[in-house]
Tab-separated table of C-alpha atoms and ligand atoms in Angstrom:
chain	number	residue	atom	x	y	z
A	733	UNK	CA	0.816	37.233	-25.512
A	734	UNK	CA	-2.002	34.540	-26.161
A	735	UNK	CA	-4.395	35.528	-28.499
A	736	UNK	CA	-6.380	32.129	-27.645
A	737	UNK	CA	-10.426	33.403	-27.028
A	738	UNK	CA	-13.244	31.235	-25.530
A	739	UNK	CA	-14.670	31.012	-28.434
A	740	UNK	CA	-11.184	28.713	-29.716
A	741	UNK	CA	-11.575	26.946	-26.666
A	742	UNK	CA	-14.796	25.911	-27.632
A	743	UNK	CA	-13.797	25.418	-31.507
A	744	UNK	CA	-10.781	23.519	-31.210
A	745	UNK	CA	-11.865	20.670	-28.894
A	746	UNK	CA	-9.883	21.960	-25.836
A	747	UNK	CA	-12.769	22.114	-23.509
A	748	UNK	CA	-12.451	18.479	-22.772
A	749	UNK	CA	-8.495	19.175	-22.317
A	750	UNK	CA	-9.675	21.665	-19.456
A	751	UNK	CA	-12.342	19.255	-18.010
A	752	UNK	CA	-9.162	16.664	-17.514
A	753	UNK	CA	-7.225	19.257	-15.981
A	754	UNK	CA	-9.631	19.969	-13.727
A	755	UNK	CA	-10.578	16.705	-12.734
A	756	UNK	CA	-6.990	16.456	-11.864
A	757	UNK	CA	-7.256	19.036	-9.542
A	758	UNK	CA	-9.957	17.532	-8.269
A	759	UNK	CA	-8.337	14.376	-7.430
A	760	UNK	CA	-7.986	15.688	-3.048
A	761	UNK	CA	-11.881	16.036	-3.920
A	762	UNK	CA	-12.131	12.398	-4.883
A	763	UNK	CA	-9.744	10.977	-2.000
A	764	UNK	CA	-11.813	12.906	0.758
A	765	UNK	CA	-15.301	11.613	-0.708
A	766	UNK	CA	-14.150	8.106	-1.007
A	767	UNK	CA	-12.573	8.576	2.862
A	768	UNK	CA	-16.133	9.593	4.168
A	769	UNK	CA	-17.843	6.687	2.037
A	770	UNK	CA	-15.178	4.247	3.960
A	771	UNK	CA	-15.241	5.747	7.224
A	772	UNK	CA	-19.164	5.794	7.357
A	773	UNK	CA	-19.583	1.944	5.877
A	774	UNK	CA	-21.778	3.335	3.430
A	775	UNK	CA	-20.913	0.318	1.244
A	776	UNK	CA	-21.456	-1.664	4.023
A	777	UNK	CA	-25.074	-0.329	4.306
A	778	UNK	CA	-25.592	-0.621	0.627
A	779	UNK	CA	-24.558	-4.166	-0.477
A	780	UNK	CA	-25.851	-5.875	-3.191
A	781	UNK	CA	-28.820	-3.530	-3.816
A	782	UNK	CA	-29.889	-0.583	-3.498
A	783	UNK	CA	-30.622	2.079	-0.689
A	784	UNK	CA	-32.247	5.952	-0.410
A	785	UNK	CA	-30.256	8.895	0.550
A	786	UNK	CA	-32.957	8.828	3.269
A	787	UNK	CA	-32.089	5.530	4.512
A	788	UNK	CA	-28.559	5.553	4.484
A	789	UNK	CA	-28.553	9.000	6.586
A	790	UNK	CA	-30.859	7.421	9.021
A	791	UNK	CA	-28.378	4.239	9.591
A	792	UNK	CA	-25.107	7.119	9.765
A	793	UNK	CA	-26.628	9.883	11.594
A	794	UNK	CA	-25.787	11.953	8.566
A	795	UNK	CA	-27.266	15.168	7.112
A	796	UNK	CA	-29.348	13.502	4.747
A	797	UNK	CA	-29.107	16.501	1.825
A	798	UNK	CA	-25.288	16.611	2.469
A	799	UNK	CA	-25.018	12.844	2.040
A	800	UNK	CA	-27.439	12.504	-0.779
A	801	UNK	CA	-24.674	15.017	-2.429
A	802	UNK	CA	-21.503	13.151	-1.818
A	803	UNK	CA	-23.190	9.782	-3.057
A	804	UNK	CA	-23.960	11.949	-6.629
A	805	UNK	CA	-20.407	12.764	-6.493
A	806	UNK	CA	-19.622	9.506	-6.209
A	807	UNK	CA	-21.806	8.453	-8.843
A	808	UNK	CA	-19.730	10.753	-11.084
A	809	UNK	CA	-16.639	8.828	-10.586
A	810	UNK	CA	-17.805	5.532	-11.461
A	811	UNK	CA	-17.962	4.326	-7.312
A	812	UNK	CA	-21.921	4.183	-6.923
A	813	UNK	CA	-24.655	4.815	-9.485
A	814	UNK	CA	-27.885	6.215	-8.744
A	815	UNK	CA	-30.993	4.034	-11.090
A	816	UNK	CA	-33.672	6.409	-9.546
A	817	UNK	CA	-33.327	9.909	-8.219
A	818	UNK	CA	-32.467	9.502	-4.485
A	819	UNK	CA	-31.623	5.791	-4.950
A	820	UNK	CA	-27.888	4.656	-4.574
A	821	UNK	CA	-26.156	0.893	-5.704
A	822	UNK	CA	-22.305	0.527	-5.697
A	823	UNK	CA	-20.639	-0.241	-9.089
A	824	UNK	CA	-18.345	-3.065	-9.199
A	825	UNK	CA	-15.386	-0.173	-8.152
A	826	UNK	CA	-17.408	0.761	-4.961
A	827	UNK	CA	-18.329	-2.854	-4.177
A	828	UNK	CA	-14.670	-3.277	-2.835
A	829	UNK	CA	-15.475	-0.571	-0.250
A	830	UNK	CA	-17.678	-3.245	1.206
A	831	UNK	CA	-16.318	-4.983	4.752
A	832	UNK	CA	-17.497	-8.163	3.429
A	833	UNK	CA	-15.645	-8.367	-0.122
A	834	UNK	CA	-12.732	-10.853	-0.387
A	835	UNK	CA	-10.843	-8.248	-2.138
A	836	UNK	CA	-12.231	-5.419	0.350
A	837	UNK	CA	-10.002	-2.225	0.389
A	838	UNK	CA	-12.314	-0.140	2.925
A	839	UNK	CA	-9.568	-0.166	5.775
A	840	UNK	CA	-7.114	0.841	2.815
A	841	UNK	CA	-9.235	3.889	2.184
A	842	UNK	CA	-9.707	4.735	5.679
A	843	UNK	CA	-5.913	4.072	6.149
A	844	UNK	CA	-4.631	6.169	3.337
A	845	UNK	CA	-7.860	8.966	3.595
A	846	UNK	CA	-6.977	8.958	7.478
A	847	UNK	CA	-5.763	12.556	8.716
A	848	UNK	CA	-2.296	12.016	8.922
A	849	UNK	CA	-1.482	11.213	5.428
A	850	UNK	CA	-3.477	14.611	4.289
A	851	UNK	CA	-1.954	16.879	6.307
A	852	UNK	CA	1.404	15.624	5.453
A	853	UNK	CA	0.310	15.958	1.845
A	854	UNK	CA	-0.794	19.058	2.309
A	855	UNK	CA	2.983	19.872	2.712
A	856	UNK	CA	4.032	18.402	-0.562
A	857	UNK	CA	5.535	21.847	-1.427
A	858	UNK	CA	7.959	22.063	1.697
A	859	UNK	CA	8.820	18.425	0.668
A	860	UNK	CA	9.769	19.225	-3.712
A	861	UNK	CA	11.739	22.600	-2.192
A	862	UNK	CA	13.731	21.032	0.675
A	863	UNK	CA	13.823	17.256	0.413
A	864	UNK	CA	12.643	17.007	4.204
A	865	UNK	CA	9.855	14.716	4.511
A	866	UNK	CA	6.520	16.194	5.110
A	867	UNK	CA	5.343	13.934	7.729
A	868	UNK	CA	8.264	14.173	10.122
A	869	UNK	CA	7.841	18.427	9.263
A	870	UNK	CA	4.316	17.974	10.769
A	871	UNK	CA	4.123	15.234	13.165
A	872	UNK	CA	7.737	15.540	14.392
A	873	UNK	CA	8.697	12.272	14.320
A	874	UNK	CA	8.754	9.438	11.289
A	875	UNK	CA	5.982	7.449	10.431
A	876	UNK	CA	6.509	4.309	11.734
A	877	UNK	CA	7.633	5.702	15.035
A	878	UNK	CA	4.287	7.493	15.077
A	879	UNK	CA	2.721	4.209	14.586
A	880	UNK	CA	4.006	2.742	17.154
A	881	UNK	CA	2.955	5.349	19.904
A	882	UNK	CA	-0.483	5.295	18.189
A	883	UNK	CA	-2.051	1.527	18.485
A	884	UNK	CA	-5.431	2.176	17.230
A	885	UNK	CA	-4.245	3.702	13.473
A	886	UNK	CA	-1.132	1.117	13.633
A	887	UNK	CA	-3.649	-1.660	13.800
A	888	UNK	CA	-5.460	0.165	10.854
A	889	UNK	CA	-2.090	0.656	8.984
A	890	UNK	CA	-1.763	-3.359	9.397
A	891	UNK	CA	-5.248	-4.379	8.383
A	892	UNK	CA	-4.486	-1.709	4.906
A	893	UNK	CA	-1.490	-3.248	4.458
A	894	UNK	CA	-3.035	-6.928	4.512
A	895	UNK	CA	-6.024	-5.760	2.447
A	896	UNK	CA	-3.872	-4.362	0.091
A	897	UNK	CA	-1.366	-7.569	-0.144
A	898	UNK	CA	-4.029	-10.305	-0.553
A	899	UNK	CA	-4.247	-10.026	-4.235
A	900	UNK	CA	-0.425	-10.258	-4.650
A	901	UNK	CA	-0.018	-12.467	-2.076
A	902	UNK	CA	-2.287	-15.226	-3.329
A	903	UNK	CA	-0.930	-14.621	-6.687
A	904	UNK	CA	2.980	-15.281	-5.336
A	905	UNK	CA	2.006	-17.822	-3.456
A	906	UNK	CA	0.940	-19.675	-6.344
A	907	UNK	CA	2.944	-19.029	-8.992
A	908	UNK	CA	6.471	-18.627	-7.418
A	909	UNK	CA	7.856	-22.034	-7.097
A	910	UNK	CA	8.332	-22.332	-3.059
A	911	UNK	CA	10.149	-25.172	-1.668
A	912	UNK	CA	7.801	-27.785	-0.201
A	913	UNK	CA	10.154	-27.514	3.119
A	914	UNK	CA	12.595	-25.979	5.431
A	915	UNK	CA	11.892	-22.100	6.576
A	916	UNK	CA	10.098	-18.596	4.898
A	917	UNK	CA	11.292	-15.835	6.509
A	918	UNK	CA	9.180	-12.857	6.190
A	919	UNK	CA	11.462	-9.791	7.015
A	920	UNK	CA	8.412	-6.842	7.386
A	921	UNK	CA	5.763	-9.357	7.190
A	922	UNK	CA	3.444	-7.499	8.774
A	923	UNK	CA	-0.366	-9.319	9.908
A	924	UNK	CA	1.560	-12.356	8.366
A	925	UNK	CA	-1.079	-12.135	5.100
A	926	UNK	CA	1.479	-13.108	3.003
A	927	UNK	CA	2.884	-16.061	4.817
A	928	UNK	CA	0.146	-17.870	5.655
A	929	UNK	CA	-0.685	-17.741	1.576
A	930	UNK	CA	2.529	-19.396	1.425
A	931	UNK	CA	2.182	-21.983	3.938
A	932	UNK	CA	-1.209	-23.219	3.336
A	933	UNK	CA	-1.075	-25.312	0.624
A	934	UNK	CA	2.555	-26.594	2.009
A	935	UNK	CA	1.861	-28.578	5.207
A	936	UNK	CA	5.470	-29.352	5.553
A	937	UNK	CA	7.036	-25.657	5.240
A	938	UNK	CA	7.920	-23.523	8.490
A	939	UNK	CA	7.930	-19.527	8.438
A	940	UNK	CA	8.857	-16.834	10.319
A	941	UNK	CA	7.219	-13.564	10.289
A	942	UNK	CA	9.299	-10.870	11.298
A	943	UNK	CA	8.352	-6.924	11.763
A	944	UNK	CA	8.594	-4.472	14.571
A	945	UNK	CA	6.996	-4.663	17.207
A	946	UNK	CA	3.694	-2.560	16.946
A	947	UNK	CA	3.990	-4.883	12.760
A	948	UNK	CA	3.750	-8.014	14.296
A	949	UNK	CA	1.067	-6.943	16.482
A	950	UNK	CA	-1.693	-8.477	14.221
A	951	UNK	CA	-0.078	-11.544	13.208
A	952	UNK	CA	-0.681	-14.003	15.596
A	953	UNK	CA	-4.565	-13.360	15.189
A	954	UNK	CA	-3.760	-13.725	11.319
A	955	UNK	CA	-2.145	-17.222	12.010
A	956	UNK	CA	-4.597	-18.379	14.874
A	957	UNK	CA	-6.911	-17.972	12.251
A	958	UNK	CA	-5.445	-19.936	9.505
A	959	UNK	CA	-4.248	-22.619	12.233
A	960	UNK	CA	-0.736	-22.251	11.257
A	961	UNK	CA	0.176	-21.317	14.580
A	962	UNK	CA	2.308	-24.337	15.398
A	963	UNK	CA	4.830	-23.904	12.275
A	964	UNK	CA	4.658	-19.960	11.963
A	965	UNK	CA	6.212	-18.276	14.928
A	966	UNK	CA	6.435	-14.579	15.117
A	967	UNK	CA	8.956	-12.352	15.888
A	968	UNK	CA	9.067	-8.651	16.825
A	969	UNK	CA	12.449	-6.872	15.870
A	970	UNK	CA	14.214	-3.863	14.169
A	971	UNK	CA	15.706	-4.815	10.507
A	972	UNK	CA	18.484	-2.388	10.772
A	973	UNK	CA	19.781	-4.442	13.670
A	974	UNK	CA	19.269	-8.222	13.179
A	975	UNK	CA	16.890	-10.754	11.591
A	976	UNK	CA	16.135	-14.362	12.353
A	977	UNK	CA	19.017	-16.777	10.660
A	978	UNK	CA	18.742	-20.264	9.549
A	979	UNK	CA	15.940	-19.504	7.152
A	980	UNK	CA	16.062	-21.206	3.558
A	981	UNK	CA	14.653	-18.309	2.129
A	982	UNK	CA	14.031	-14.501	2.984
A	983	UNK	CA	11.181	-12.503	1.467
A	984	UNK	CA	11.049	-8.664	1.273
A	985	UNK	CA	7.757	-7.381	0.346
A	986	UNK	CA	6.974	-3.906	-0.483
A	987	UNK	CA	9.202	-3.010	2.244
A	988	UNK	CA	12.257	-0.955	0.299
A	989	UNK	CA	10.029	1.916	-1.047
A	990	UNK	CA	9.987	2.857	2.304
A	991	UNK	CA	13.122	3.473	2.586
A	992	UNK	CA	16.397	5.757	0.942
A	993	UNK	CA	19.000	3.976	-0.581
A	994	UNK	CA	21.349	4.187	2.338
A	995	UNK	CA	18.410	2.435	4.762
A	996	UNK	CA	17.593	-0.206	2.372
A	997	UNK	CA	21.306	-0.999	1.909
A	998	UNK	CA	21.483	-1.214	5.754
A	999	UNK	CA	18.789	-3.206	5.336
A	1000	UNK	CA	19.965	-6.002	3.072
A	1001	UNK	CA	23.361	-6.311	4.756
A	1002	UNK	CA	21.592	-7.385	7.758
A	1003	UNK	CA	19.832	-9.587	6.259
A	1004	UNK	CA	22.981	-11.056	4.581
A	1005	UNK	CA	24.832	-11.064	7.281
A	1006	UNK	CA	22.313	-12.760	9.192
A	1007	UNK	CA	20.708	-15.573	5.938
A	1008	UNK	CA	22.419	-18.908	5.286
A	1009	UNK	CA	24.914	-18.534	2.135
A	1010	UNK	CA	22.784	-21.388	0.717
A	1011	UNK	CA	19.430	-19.063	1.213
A	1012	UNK	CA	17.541	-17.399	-0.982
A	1013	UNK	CA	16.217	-13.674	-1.395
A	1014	UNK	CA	13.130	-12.764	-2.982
A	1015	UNK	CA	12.505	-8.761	-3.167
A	1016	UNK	CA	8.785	-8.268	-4.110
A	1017	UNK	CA	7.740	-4.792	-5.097
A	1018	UNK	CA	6.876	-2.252	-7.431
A	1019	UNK	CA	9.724	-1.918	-10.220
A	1020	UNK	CA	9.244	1.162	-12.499
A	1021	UNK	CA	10.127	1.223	-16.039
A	1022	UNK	CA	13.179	3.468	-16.731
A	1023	UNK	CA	10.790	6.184	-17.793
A	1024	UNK	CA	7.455	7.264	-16.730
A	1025	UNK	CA	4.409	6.767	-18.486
A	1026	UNK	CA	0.606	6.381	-18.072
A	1027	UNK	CA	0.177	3.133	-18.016
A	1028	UNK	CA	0.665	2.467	-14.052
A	1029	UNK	CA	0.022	5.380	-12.197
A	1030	UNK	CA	-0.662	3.947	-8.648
A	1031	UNK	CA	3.342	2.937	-8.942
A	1032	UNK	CA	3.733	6.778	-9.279
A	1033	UNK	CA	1.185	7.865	-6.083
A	1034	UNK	CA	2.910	5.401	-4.010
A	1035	UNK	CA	5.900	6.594	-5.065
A	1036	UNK	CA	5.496	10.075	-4.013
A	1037	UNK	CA	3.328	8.994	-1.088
A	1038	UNK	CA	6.779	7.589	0.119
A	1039	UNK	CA	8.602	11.036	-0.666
A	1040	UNK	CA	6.193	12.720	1.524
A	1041	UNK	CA	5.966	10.022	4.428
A	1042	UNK	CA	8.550	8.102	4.882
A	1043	UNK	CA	11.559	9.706	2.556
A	1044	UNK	CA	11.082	6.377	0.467
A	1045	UNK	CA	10.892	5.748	-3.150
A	1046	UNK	CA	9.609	3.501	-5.630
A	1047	UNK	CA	12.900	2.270	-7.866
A	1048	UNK	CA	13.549	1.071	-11.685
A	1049	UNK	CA	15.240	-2.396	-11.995
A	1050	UNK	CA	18.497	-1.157	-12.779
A	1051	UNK	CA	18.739	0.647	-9.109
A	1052	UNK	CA	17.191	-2.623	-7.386
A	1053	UNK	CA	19.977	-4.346	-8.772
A	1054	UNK	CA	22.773	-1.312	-7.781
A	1055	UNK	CA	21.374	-1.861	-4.601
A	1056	UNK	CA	21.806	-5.429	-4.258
A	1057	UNK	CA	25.284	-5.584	-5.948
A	1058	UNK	CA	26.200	-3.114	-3.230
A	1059	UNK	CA	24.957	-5.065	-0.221
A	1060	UNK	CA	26.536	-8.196	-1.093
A	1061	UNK	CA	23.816	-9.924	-3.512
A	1062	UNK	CA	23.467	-11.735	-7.073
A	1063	UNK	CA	20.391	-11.269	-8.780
A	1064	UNK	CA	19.548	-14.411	-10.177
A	1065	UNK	CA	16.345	-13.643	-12.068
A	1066	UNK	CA	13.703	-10.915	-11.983
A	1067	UNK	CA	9.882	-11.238	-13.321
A	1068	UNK	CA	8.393	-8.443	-13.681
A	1069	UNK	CA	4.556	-8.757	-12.836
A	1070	UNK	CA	5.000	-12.204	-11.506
A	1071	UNK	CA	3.074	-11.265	-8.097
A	1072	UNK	CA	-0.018	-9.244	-9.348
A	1073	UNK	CA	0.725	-5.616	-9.975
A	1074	UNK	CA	3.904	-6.157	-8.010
A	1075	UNK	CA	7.363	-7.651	-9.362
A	1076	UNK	CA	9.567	-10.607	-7.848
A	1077	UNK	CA	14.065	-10.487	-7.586
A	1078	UNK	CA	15.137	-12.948	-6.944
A	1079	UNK	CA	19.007	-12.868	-5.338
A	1080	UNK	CA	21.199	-14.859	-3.838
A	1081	UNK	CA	24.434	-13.857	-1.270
A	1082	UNK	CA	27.304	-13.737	-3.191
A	1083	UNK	CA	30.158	-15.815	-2.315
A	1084	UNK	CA	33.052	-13.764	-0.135
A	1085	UNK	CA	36.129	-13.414	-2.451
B	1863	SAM	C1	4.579	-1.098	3.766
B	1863	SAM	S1	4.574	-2.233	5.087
B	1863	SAM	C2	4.589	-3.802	4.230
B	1863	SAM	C3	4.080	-4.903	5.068
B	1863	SAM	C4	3.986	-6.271	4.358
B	1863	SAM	N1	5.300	-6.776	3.972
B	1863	SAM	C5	3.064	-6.198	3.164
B	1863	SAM	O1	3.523	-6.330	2.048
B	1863	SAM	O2	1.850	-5.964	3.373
B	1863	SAM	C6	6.255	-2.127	5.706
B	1863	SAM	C7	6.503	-2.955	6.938
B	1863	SAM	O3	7.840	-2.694	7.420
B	1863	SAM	C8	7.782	-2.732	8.842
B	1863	SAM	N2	8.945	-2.048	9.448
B	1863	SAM	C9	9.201	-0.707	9.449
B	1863	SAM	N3	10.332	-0.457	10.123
B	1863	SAM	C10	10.790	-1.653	10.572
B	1863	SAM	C11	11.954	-2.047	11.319
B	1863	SAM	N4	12.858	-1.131	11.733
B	1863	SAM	N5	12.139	-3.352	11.591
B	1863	SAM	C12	11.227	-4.287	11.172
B	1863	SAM	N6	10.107	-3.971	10.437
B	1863	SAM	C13	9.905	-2.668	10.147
B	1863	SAM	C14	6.465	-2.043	9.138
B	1863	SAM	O4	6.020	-2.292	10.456
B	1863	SAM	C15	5.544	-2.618	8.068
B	1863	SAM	O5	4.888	-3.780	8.497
């Protein structure tokens, strides 16, 4: 039996040992403050100065003590600061909760604070004793088929998505060496954030984004936008049945940790049965090191984010690389980091014996 007392706790240091652990378990506390902050545009109302408790209840219709309370809590984990009693600024974390920031991630937070994804969490238990997936044990149905039957949060779950690729995006557009011609392929492009990146500074390169059809909902405002509408067409599809040939070269983006290995192997043999055998394959994604450790723990979240919603999984490079061998691919290089956070294969088919 432990003979530990409080007064050790105090003595030995371990106090701060149980203030991590319970910040920890505080973590659901966090994610549902930040959620309200998003959903209400507090940022919004904040900007670049300051505001009052008073005044930002006012502008939400909120319960001024209550909000006043969840801005302090905020304050405590580094997303606003308060310089007078009452008185609320962001910090340069909280100023990406803002609408208006290029690297915004307020639709991310509403996206991933959003209902669905906490009461399937809330089932993270069922999911480590039975393997089932805990948003298809509470919604019935997977996620992406909920989506689709739900066009107001799927057009949320697209904006995240692009919000949360623009970063990566910009950075692969730049620094992978694209061809200045022929055809991009984006299989689960999405808004098309990604490919118009790519096609920007290439006037003479084609793409093609591909997704299902609720995916590709957003993407023809994305390329309207950009004006790339005349050498970007869209197309709405399934990836487990076919994908658009004649590209020169297919990207994957953060696509396979949504997915077991037997759907993303499903996936990438219909994508080489349907690619050129002179095309090229770029995977982009997370790749975890072969063991865990505290240096990237969003790679971990999402991982078990996946486990929960979608029966996906973040994977090491070693099973990336299983998985292509399987489906009929070479790797031909792989640079860890190259896009951002986020990792770049690169694989070619290989030749039929
Ligand atoms: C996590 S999102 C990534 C989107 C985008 N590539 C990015 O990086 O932001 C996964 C994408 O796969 C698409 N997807 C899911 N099932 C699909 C299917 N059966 N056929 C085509 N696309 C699908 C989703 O609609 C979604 O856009």
């Amino acid at each position: 039996m432990s003979t530990t007392t409080p007064q050790d706790v105090l003595a030995t240091g371990k106090l701060d040992l149980r203030a991590a652990l319970i910040e920890r378990i505080g973590g659901y506390m966090t994610a549902h403050a930040v959620g309200v902050a998003a959903e209400l545009g507090l940022a919004d109302l904040i900007g670049t100065g300051s505001r009052t408790s008073q005044e930002l209840a006012a502008e939400t219709q909120a319960h001024e003590p209550s909000l006043r309370r969840l801005l302090r809590m905020l304050v405590s984990v580094g997303v606003t600061e308060e310089p007078e009693p009452g008185r609320f600024a962001l910090t340069d974390i909280g100023s990406q909760l803002r609408s208006d920031s290029p690297d915004s991630l307020r639709k991310f937070a509403r996206m991933f604070c959003h209902p669905i994804f906490f009461t399937s969490w809330q089932s993270l238990h069922h999911t480590v004793m039975t393997g089932e997936r805990a948003f298809d044990h509470v919604y019935e149905t997977g996620v992406y088929d909920w989506l689709a039957q739900h066009g107001e949060t799927s057009t949320l779950f697209n904006e995240a998505m692009s919000e949360e690729s623009r970063i990566s995006a910009g950075q692969l557009a730049a620094g992978y060496d694209f061809p200045a011609t022929g055809t991009v392929v984006d299989i689960g492009g999405g808004d098309g954030t990604l490919l118009t990146a790519i096609l920007l500074p290439r006037p003479e390169l084609r793409g093609i984004v591909f997704d299902s059809p609720s995916g590709v909902a957003e993407a023809p405002a994305t390329l309207s936008k950009a004006g790339l509408t005349d050498r970007c067409e869209v197309q709405a599809g399934d990836f487990f049945q076919s994908v658009p040939g004649g590209g020169d070269l297919y990207i994957i983006k953060s696509v396979f940790q949504d997915w077991g290995d037997d759907e993303a192997r499903a996936i990438l043999r219909t994508v080489r049965a349907h690619m050129p055998e002179s095309a090229t394959l770029l995977i982009v994604g997370t790749v975890l090191p072969e063991t865990a450790d505290t240096s990237a723990p969003v790679a971990y979240f999402t991982d078990l984010n996946m486990m929960v919603t979608t029966g996906g999984q973040e994977r090491t490079e070693g099973e990336f690389r299983s998985l292509l061998t399987e489906s009929g691919f070479t790797v031909r290089s792989v640079g860890l980091g190259q896009a951002g956070p986020l990792s770049v294969i690169e694989a070619v088919p290989t030749p039929a014996a």
